Amino acid sequence: MKRSRKILLALLSILAVVQIPFIYRRYVIGKRFEQIAAIQSGRNPAIDANFAEYKGNIHVHTSLGGHSTGGFDELIAAANSNGLDFVVMTEHYSENYDTAALTLNGVFGKTLFVGGNEIDTADSDRFFMLPGGKDAAGFRFEHTDNVLSKIHSGKGLAVIAYPEKFKSWGSGFDGIEVFNLKTMAKSSNPVTLVLDALWSGYSYPDLMFADHLRRPDTNLKQFDEIARTRRISMFGGTDGHSNIGLHVFGTDTGGKLLNIKIDPYETTFRIVRMHILLPKDEPLTRESLIGAIGKGNYFTGFDAFGDTTGFRFVGTAGSEIVQQGGEASYSDGLLLKISSPVAVRMVIFKNGEKWSEQADVADHAIKPDGAGVYRVELYQDALGETGSKMPWIVSNPIYVR
Ligand SMILES: [Zn+2]
């Protein structure tokens, strides 16, 4: 055999052997998929007489603001087919036109879209303004504190994006994107991610992606530190660009031979969702959505591991009910009540420290032992490492004063 042919044969054998762990992973992810379906078949979500729940995504881009290949049609179709009630758009700004006004605003099909902006300041801080506006581009020449007071004087919200890179922690932000799908995916080995997508991405796109997510310990710690001093809310951003992946030959407009896209809207919209809680007499509108985000009346659900709809975390004393994000005054009768649609391990944090843990429960009530900031993370240990290390549901805090 010619030397070149031997080398080619050796390379092909190596390539074949490398596939084995990913073929096995496809089997494992398939089993997990069946297991999630079995767990979900027994779901028993709380019936809430007072609050309605709306689910959606925050941090979504299209080609309008650059850095993305996604278009409006693809976005609307994915939001509608996934039953999303809302999508908060965070287009990058343009010097020449108002991307927040030109992106989707209003109801398309079943989904309410709100145009925000992802902006940066002269202090190199990057965050979202909700709603967005024509000032977005000019804010890059101003200091963070100035920009914040302008956003707040217009009754808007300023929410930290990419906390890993953030600098001005002392300023008065309304929320933190503690989870970011794109950042989380980037921290896994790109070769592993692509080979995984090749074998499991077609059958289990969201679960394959979600399997690479890890609890962002540092971001949660930073959040807890701020929450000890004042109210602030946390969320998981999709950071949907519809542009992670690889293709062989061709361009973004076509002619591709091998095309693996890991983050189409259709997939990312199924992985993480914000579940907003509004009083039953308050309809979901642009204003009520921004209001609920500002007040922290919502939780982050990693719905790729099973539908998180129906999770509740409230403080109750007599007939008074305080929703997550709210303040409850400490009394002997105050109870923190947690309901999960399926049995889980509940970890309750107080002032950022693990305070109480309860395994294999769907409903749990506990008396706070004094003033403090209480929040909950839910884990599905039955799903192996994916379920025991990566939270399924993360609440916003209840502030006991
Ligand atoms: Zn972004």
Short mmCIF file of C-alpha atoms and ligand atoms in Angstrom, two decimals:
data_model
loop_
_atom_site.label_atom_id
_atom_site.label_comp_id
_atom_site.label_asym_id
_atom_site.label_seq_id
_atom_site.Cartn_x
_atom_site.Cartn_y
_atom_site.Cartn_z
CA MET A 1 0.00 0.00 0.00
CA LYS A 2 1.24 3.46 -0.83
CA ARG A 3 2.35 5.56 2.09
CA SER A 4 -0.24 8.27 1.40
CA ARG A 5 -3.00 5.67 1.35
CA LYS A 6 -1.82 4.26 4.70
CA ILE A 7 -1.89 7.71 6.24
CA LEU A 8 -5.37 8.33 4.89
CA LEU A 9 -6.57 4.99 6.27
CA ALA A 10 -5.04 5.76 9.68
CA LEU A 11 -6.70 9.19 9.73
CA LEU A 12 -10.07 7.72 8.80
CA SER A 13 -9.79 5.10 11.56
CA ILE A 14 -8.98 7.80 14.12
CA LEU A 15 -11.95 9.82 12.89
CA ALA A 16 -14.21 6.78 13.28
CA VAL A 17 -12.94 5.95 16.80
CA VAL A 18 -13.46 9.56 17.93
CA GLN A 19 -17.17 9.22 17.10
CA ILE A 20 -17.77 6.36 19.58
CA PRO A 21 -18.27 8.47 22.75
CA PHE A 22 -20.70 10.72 20.84
CA ILE A 23 -22.72 7.78 19.59
CA TYR A 24 -22.93 6.63 23.20
CA ARG A 25 -23.94 10.13 24.30
CA ARG A 26 -26.76 10.07 21.77
CA TYR A 27 -28.02 6.94 23.51
CA VAL A 28 -27.72 8.59 26.96
CA ILE A 29 -29.51 11.77 25.81
CA GLY A 30 -32.28 9.64 24.23
CA LYS A 31 -32.76 7.81 27.54
CA ARG A 32 -32.88 11.14 29.39
CA PHE A 33 -35.47 12.42 26.95
CA GLU A 34 -37.70 9.41 27.76
CA GLN A 35 -37.07 9.87 31.47
CA ILE A 36 -38.11 13.55 31.34
CA ALA A 37 -41.31 12.57 29.49
CA ALA A 38 -42.06 9.95 32.19
CA ILE A 39 -41.47 12.47 35.03
CA GLN A 40 -43.59 15.09 33.26
CA SER A 41 -46.49 12.68 32.75
CA GLY A 42 -47.01 12.87 36.52
CA ARG A 43 -46.90 16.67 36.74
CA ASN A 44 -49.30 18.39 39.07
CA PRO A 45 -48.86 22.16 38.78
CA ALA A 46 -50.29 24.41 41.48
CA ILE A 47 -53.63 26.04 40.69
CA ASP A 48 -53.17 29.70 41.41
CA ALA A 49 -56.31 31.69 42.10
CA ASN A 50 -54.50 35.02 42.18
CA PHE A 51 -51.78 35.06 39.56
CA ALA A 52 -51.55 34.19 35.86
CA GLU A 53 -48.28 32.92 34.41
CA TYR A 54 -46.82 34.03 31.06
CA LYS A 55 -43.70 32.51 29.57
CA GLY A 56 -41.21 34.01 27.20
CA ASN A 57 -37.67 34.88 26.31
CA ILE A 58 -35.41 37.84 27.03
CA HIS A 59 -32.28 38.79 25.05
CA VAL A 60 -33.01 38.05 21.42
CA HIS A 61 -31.28 39.49 18.35
CA THR A 62 -32.02 39.50 14.62
CA SER A 63 -29.98 40.57 11.59
CA LEU A 64 -31.48 44.06 12.00
CA GLY A 65 -28.96 44.87 14.75
CA GLY A 66 -26.07 42.88 13.21
CA HIS A 67 -24.14 39.88 14.66
CA SER A 68 -27.05 37.64 13.78
CA THR A 69 -28.40 35.76 10.80
CA GLY A 70 -31.94 35.52 12.19
CA GLY A 71 -34.92 37.12 10.47
CA PHE A 72 -38.36 38.23 11.68
CA ASP A 73 -40.27 35.39 9.99
CA GLU A 74 -38.09 32.70 11.55
CA LEU A 75 -38.37 34.44 14.92
CA ILE A 76 -42.15 34.84 14.88
CA ALA A 77 -42.64 31.24 13.73
CA ALA A 78 -40.40 29.89 16.52
CA ALA A 79 -42.05 32.06 19.22
CA ASN A 80 -45.54 31.03 18.07
CA SER A 81 -44.82 27.32 17.67
CA ASN A 82 -43.26 27.21 21.15
CA GLY A 83 -46.28 28.93 22.67
CA LEU A 84 -44.28 31.92 23.93
CA ASP A 85 -46.41 34.70 25.37
CA PHE A 86 -43.65 37.30 25.03
CA VAL A 87 -40.22 37.97 23.57
CA VAL A 88 -38.04 40.87 24.71
CA MET A 89 -35.91 41.95 21.75
CA THR A 90 -32.47 43.39 22.56
CA GLU A 91 -31.20 44.57 19.18
CA HIS A 92 -27.74 46.09 18.93
CA TYR A 93 -27.92 49.80 18.12
CA SER A 94 -27.23 51.51 14.82
CA GLU A 95 -25.98 55.05 14.31
CA ASN A 96 -28.38 55.55 11.45
CA TYR A 97 -31.68 54.23 12.68
CA ASP A 98 -33.59 53.25 15.84
CA THR A 99 -33.29 49.45 15.98
CA ALA A 100 -35.65 49.19 18.98
CA ALA A 101 -38.43 50.89 17.02
CA LEU A 102 -37.74 48.97 13.81
CA THR A 103 -37.61 45.52 15.40
CA LEU A 104 -40.76 43.58 16.31
CA ASN A 105 -43.06 45.52 18.63
CA GLY A 106 -46.61 44.43 19.38
CA VAL A 107 -48.46 41.15 19.02
CA PHE A 108 -47.53 38.83 16.15
CA GLY A 109 -49.58 35.66 16.12
CA LYS A 110 -49.78 34.70 19.80
CA THR A 111 -46.66 36.46 20.99
CA LEU A 112 -46.12 39.96 22.39
CA PHE A 113 -42.81 41.46 21.25
CA VAL A 114 -41.13 44.37 23.04
CA GLY A 115 -38.22 46.22 21.40
CA GLY A 116 -35.29 46.81 23.73
CA ASN A 117 -31.64 47.55 23.02
CA GLU A 118 -28.31 46.07 24.01
CA ILE A 119 -26.08 49.06 24.67
CA ASP A 120 -22.63 49.95 25.98
CA THR A 121 -21.25 53.00 27.71
CA ALA A 122 -18.01 54.99 27.88
CA ASP A 123 -17.15 52.86 30.96
CA SER A 124 -17.31 49.72 28.76
CA ASP A 125 -20.38 48.41 30.56
CA ARG A 126 -22.81 46.40 28.48
CA PHE A 127 -26.47 46.18 29.38
CA PHE A 128 -30.03 46.20 28.12
CA MET A 129 -32.41 49.12 28.14
CA LEU A 130 -36.07 48.16 28.22
CA PRO A 131 -37.74 49.52 26.24
CA GLY A 132 -35.02 50.61 23.81
CA GLY A 133 -34.95 53.88 21.91
CA LYS A 134 -33.23 56.34 19.64
CA ASP A 135 -30.68 57.34 22.33
CA ALA A 136 -29.16 53.84 22.33
CA ALA A 137 -26.24 54.60 19.98
CA GLY A 138 -25.25 57.86 21.68
CA PHE A 139 -25.00 56.24 25.13
CA ARG A 140 -21.61 54.78 24.23
CA PHE A 141 -20.10 58.25 24.75
CA GLU A 142 -21.62 58.70 28.21
CA HIS A 143 -20.79 57.35 31.66
CA THR A 144 -22.82 54.47 33.03
CA ASP A 145 -24.34 56.48 35.90
CA ASN A 146 -25.56 59.16 33.48
CA VAL A 147 -27.13 56.61 31.18
CA LEU A 148 -28.81 54.88 34.11
CA SER A 149 -30.42 58.04 35.38
CA LYS A 150 -31.68 58.84 31.88
CA ILE A 151 -33.18 55.36 31.48
CA HIS A 152 -34.76 55.48 34.93
CA SER A 153 -36.16 58.99 34.46
CA GLY A 154 -37.97 57.62 31.39
CA LYS A 155 -39.40 54.81 33.58
CA GLY A 156 -37.32 52.23 31.72
CA LEU A 157 -35.22 49.38 33.07
CA ALA A 158 -31.48 48.83 32.87
CA VAL A 159 -30.44 45.21 33.14
CA ILE A 160 -26.86 43.89 33.23
CA ALA A 161 -25.87 41.61 30.36
CA TYR A 162 -22.81 39.37 30.44
CA PRO A 163 -21.96 39.87 34.14
CA GLU A 164 -18.56 38.20 33.60
CA LYS A 165 -17.38 41.32 31.78
CA PHE A 166 -19.29 43.91 33.78
CA LYS A 167 -17.46 46.70 35.64
CA SER A 168 -19.74 49.25 37.34
CA TRP A 169 -21.23 46.97 40.00
CA GLY A 170 -21.99 49.83 42.35
CA SER A 171 -24.59 51.42 40.07
CA GLY A 172 -28.34 51.09 40.40
CA PHE A 173 -29.21 48.34 37.94
CA ASP A 174 -32.61 46.68 37.97
CA GLY A 175 -31.56 43.16 37.08
CA ILE A 176 -28.79 40.76 36.09
CA GLU A 177 -28.65 38.21 33.33
CA VAL A 178 -27.28 35.49 35.58
CA PHE A 179 -27.67 32.77 32.95
CA ASN A 180 -26.76 33.36 29.30
CA LEU A 181 -27.11 30.42 26.92
CA LYS A 182 -24.45 31.65 24.53
CA THR A 183 -21.85 32.28 27.26
CA MET A 184 -22.67 28.94 28.85
CA ALA A 185 -22.33 27.09 25.53
CA LYS A 186 -19.04 28.87 24.79
CA SER A 187 -17.54 27.50 28.01
CA SER A 188 -17.84 23.95 26.69
CA ASN A 189 -15.30 22.51 24.29
CA PRO A 190 -16.33 23.60 20.75
CA VAL A 191 -15.20 20.31 19.16
CA THR A 192 -17.27 18.33 21.68
CA LEU A 193 -20.25 20.61 21.11
CA VAL A 194 -20.12 20.23 17.32
CA LEU A 195 -19.64 16.43 17.38
CA ASP A 196 -22.45 16.21 19.92
CA ALA A 197 -24.65 18.33 17.63
CA LEU A 198 -23.77 16.08 14.71
CA TRP A 199 -24.95 12.92 16.51
CA SER A 200 -27.69 14.16 18.87
CA GLY A 201 -28.62 17.59 17.52
CA TYR A 202 -31.12 16.39 14.96
CA SER A 203 -33.21 14.25 17.31
CA TYR A 204 -32.74 16.15 20.59
CA PRO A 205 -31.60 19.70 19.72
CA ASP A 206 -32.63 21.44 22.94
CA LEU A 207 -31.69 18.66 25.33
CA MET A 208 -28.30 18.19 23.62
CA PHE A 209 -27.59 21.93 24.03
CA ALA A 210 -28.95 22.04 27.58
CA ASP A 211 -26.74 19.12 28.58
CA HIS A 212 -23.72 21.40 28.17
CA LEU A 213 -25.04 24.01 30.62
CA ARG A 214 -23.48 24.39 34.06
CA ARG A 215 -24.60 26.39 37.08
CA PRO A 216 -22.89 29.82 36.85
CA ASP A 217 -21.65 29.92 40.46
CA THR A 218 -19.82 33.25 40.21
CA ASN A 219 -22.77 35.10 38.65
CA LEU A 220 -25.17 33.76 41.28
CA LYS A 221 -22.77 34.79 44.03
CA GLN A 222 -22.55 38.31 42.62
CA PHE A 223 -26.32 38.46 42.40
CA ASP A 224 -26.68 37.34 46.02
CA GLU A 225 -24.22 39.97 47.20
CA ILE A 226 -26.24 42.78 45.60
CA ALA A 227 -29.59 41.28 46.67
CA ARG A 228 -28.42 41.45 50.30
CA THR A 229 -28.25 45.22 50.04
CA ARG A 230 -31.23 46.04 47.79
CA ARG A 231 -33.92 44.54 45.55
CA ILE A 232 -32.73 43.32 42.16
CA SER A 233 -34.00 40.58 39.86
CA MET A 234 -32.26 37.82 37.92
CA PHE A 235 -33.03 36.07 34.67
CA GLY A 236 -31.71 33.69 32.05
CA GLY A 237 -31.11 35.21 28.63
CA THR A 238 -31.44 33.23 25.45
CA ASP A 239 -28.95 35.51 23.67
CA GLY A 240 -30.53 34.10 20.54
CA HIS A 241 -28.59 35.10 17.43
CA SER A 242 -29.29 32.03 15.36
CA ASN A 243 -25.61 32.00 14.40
CA ILE A 244 -23.65 29.44 16.44
CA GLY A 245 -22.52 26.42 14.47
CA LEU A 246 -20.54 25.58 11.41
CA HIS A 247 -21.09 24.91 7.77
CA VAL A 248 -18.93 23.53 5.00
CA PHE A 249 -18.95 25.49 1.72
CA GLY A 250 -21.69 27.96 0.94
CA THR A 251 -22.55 31.22 2.67
CA ASP A 252 -25.18 32.41 5.11
CA THR A 253 -27.59 32.72 2.23
CA GLY A 254 -27.25 29.15 1.00
CA GLY A 255 -25.22 26.56 -0.88
CA LYS A 256 -24.09 24.80 2.28
CA LEU A 257 -22.92 21.19 2.11
CA LEU A 258 -22.87 20.41 5.81
CA ASN A 259 -24.79 22.80 8.02
CA ILE A 260 -24.93 22.47 11.79
CA LYS A 261 -26.66 25.31 13.57
CA ILE A 262 -26.79 24.85 17.31
CA ASP A 263 -28.84 27.91 18.25
CA PRO A 264 -31.81 28.44 15.92
CA TYR A 265 -34.61 30.35 17.73
CA GLU A 266 -36.70 27.19 17.57
CA THR A 267 -34.17 25.43 19.86
CA THR A 268 -33.10 28.20 22.22
CA PHE A 269 -36.74 29.14 22.91
CA ARG A 270 -37.27 25.66 24.31
CA ILE A 271 -34.21 25.62 26.56
CA VAL A 272 -34.74 28.54 28.95
CA ARG A 273 -37.83 30.65 29.59
CA MET A 274 -38.81 33.40 31.96
CA HIS A 275 -42.13 32.76 33.66
CA ILE A 276 -43.76 36.06 34.59
CA LEU A 277 -46.48 36.24 37.23
CA LEU A 278 -49.16 38.91 36.88
CA PRO A 279 -52.23 39.44 39.04
CA LYS A 280 -55.17 37.73 37.27
CA ASP A 281 -56.92 41.03 36.59
CA GLU A 282 -53.85 42.51 34.87
CA PRO A 283 -53.44 41.61 31.16
CA LEU A 284 -50.03 41.00 29.62
CA THR A 285 -48.98 44.23 27.89
CA ARG A 286 -45.72 45.96 27.09
CA GLU A 287 -46.08 47.98 30.33
CA SER A 288 -47.12 45.10 32.62
CA LEU A 289 -44.30 42.91 31.26
CA ILE A 290 -41.62 45.54 31.88
CA GLY A 291 -43.21 46.22 35.28
CA ALA A 292 -43.02 42.55 36.31
CA ILE A 293 -39.38 42.29 35.19
CA GLY A 294 -38.59 45.41 37.21
CA LYS A 295 -40.29 43.99 40.32
CA GLY A 296 -38.72 40.53 39.97
CA ASN A 297 -42.11 38.81 39.79
CA TYR A 298 -40.78 35.92 37.70
CA PHE A 299 -38.61 32.84 37.71
CA THR A 300 -36.13 31.22 35.35
CA GLY A 301 -37.14 27.80 34.06
CA PHE A 302 -34.87 25.46 32.10
CA ASP A 303 -37.79 23.95 30.23
CA ALA A 304 -35.52 21.66 28.18
CA PHE A 305 -35.51 19.46 31.30
CA GLY A 306 -39.32 19.51 31.53
CA ASP A 307 -42.01 22.17 31.56
CA THR A 308 -41.53 24.40 34.60
CA THR A 309 -44.98 26.04 34.33
CA GLY A 310 -46.76 26.04 37.66
CA PHE A 311 -43.78 26.64 39.96
CA ARG A 312 -44.66 28.98 42.79
CA PHE A 313 -42.63 30.62 45.57
CA VAL A 314 -44.61 32.91 47.85
CA GLY A 315 -44.52 34.35 51.32
CA THR A 316 -47.83 34.09 53.14
CA ALA A 317 -49.08 35.39 56.45
CA GLY A 318 -52.85 35.05 56.95
CA SER A 319 -54.51 36.21 53.75
CA GLU A 320 -51.51 38.23 52.56
CA ILE A 321 -49.52 36.75 49.66
CA VAL A 322 -46.14 38.09 48.59
CA GLN A 323 -44.91 36.92 45.21
CA GLN A 324 -41.22 36.27 44.48
CA GLY A 325 -39.45 39.57 43.92
CA GLY A 326 -41.53 41.16 46.69
CA GLU A 327 -40.99 42.17 50.32
CA ALA A 328 -42.66 40.39 53.25
CA SER A 329 -42.56 41.64 56.81
CA TYR A 330 -41.22 39.15 59.31
CA SER A 331 -43.74 37.71 61.75
CA ASP A 332 -44.32 34.50 63.63
CA GLY A 333 -47.01 33.52 61.13
CA LEU A 334 -44.91 34.11 58.00
CA LEU A 335 -44.42 31.01 55.85
CA LEU A 336 -42.39 30.59 52.67
CA LYS A 337 -44.29 28.22 50.40
CA ILE A 338 -42.75 26.43 47.44
CA SER A 339 -44.71 24.34 44.92
CA SER A 340 -43.12 22.43 42.07
CA PRO A 341 -45.03 20.73 39.23
CA VAL A 342 -43.07 17.50 39.97
CA ALA A 343 -41.10 16.17 42.97
CA VAL A 344 -37.63 17.74 43.17
CA ARG A 345 -34.83 18.63 45.56
CA MET A 346 -35.41 22.15 46.83
CA VAL A 347 -32.45 24.20 47.97
CA ILE A 348 -33.33 27.38 49.84
CA PHE A 349 -30.70 30.10 50.05
CA LYS A 350 -30.70 32.81 52.69
CA ASN A 351 -28.47 35.84 52.07
CA GLY A 352 -26.56 33.82 49.49
CA GLU A 353 -25.82 30.85 51.77
CA LYS A 354 -27.47 27.45 51.52
CA TRP A 355 -29.99 27.59 54.37
CA SER A 356 -32.27 24.56 53.96
CA GLU A 357 -32.59 21.59 51.67
CA GLN A 358 -35.49 19.22 51.13
CA ALA A 359 -35.26 16.19 48.83
CA ASP A 360 -38.05 14.54 46.84
CA VAL A 361 -40.86 17.02 47.53
CA ALA A 362 -43.35 18.84 45.31
CA ASP A 363 -44.78 21.08 48.06
CA HIS A 364 -42.89 22.53 50.94
CA ALA A 365 -43.57 25.25 53.51
CA ILE A 366 -40.94 26.63 55.85
CA LYS A 367 -40.78 29.39 58.47
CA PRO A 368 -38.04 31.94 57.86
CA ASP A 369 -35.83 32.32 60.93
CA GLY A 370 -35.67 36.10 60.68
CA ALA A 371 -35.16 38.91 58.19
CA GLY A 372 -33.11 38.03 55.12
CA VAL A 373 -33.13 37.45 51.38
CA TYR A 374 -34.57 34.03 50.57
CA ARG A 375 -34.52 32.34 47.17
CA VAL A 376 -34.96 28.82 45.84
CA GLU A 377 -33.21 26.54 43.34
CA LEU A 378 -34.87 23.28 42.26
CA TYR A 379 -32.94 20.22 41.13
CA GLN A 380 -34.03 16.99 39.45
CA ASP A 381 -31.46 14.53 40.81
CA ALA A 382 -33.17 11.70 38.91
CA LEU A 383 -31.63 13.08 35.68
CA GLY A 384 -28.06 12.32 36.78
CA GLU A 385 -25.36 14.98 36.81
CA THR A 386 -27.34 17.19 34.43
CA GLY A 387 -30.15 17.33 36.97
CA SER A 388 -28.17 17.37 40.21
CA LYS A 389 -25.68 20.10 39.24
CA MET A 390 -27.65 22.33 36.90
CA PRO A 391 -30.78 23.88 38.48
CA TRP A 392 -34.10 23.21 36.74
CA ILE A 393 -35.84 26.24 38.24
CA VAL A 394 -34.37 29.35 39.88
CA SER A 395 -36.66 31.75 41.72
CA ASN A 396 -36.24 35.43 42.33
CA PRO A 397 -35.83 36.29 46.02
CA ILE A 398 -38.43 37.12 48.63
CA TYR A 399 -37.05 39.88 50.83
CA VAL A 400 -38.08 39.31 54.44
CA ARG A 401 -37.71 42.60 56.32
ZN ZN B 1 -26.75 40.11 22.99
#
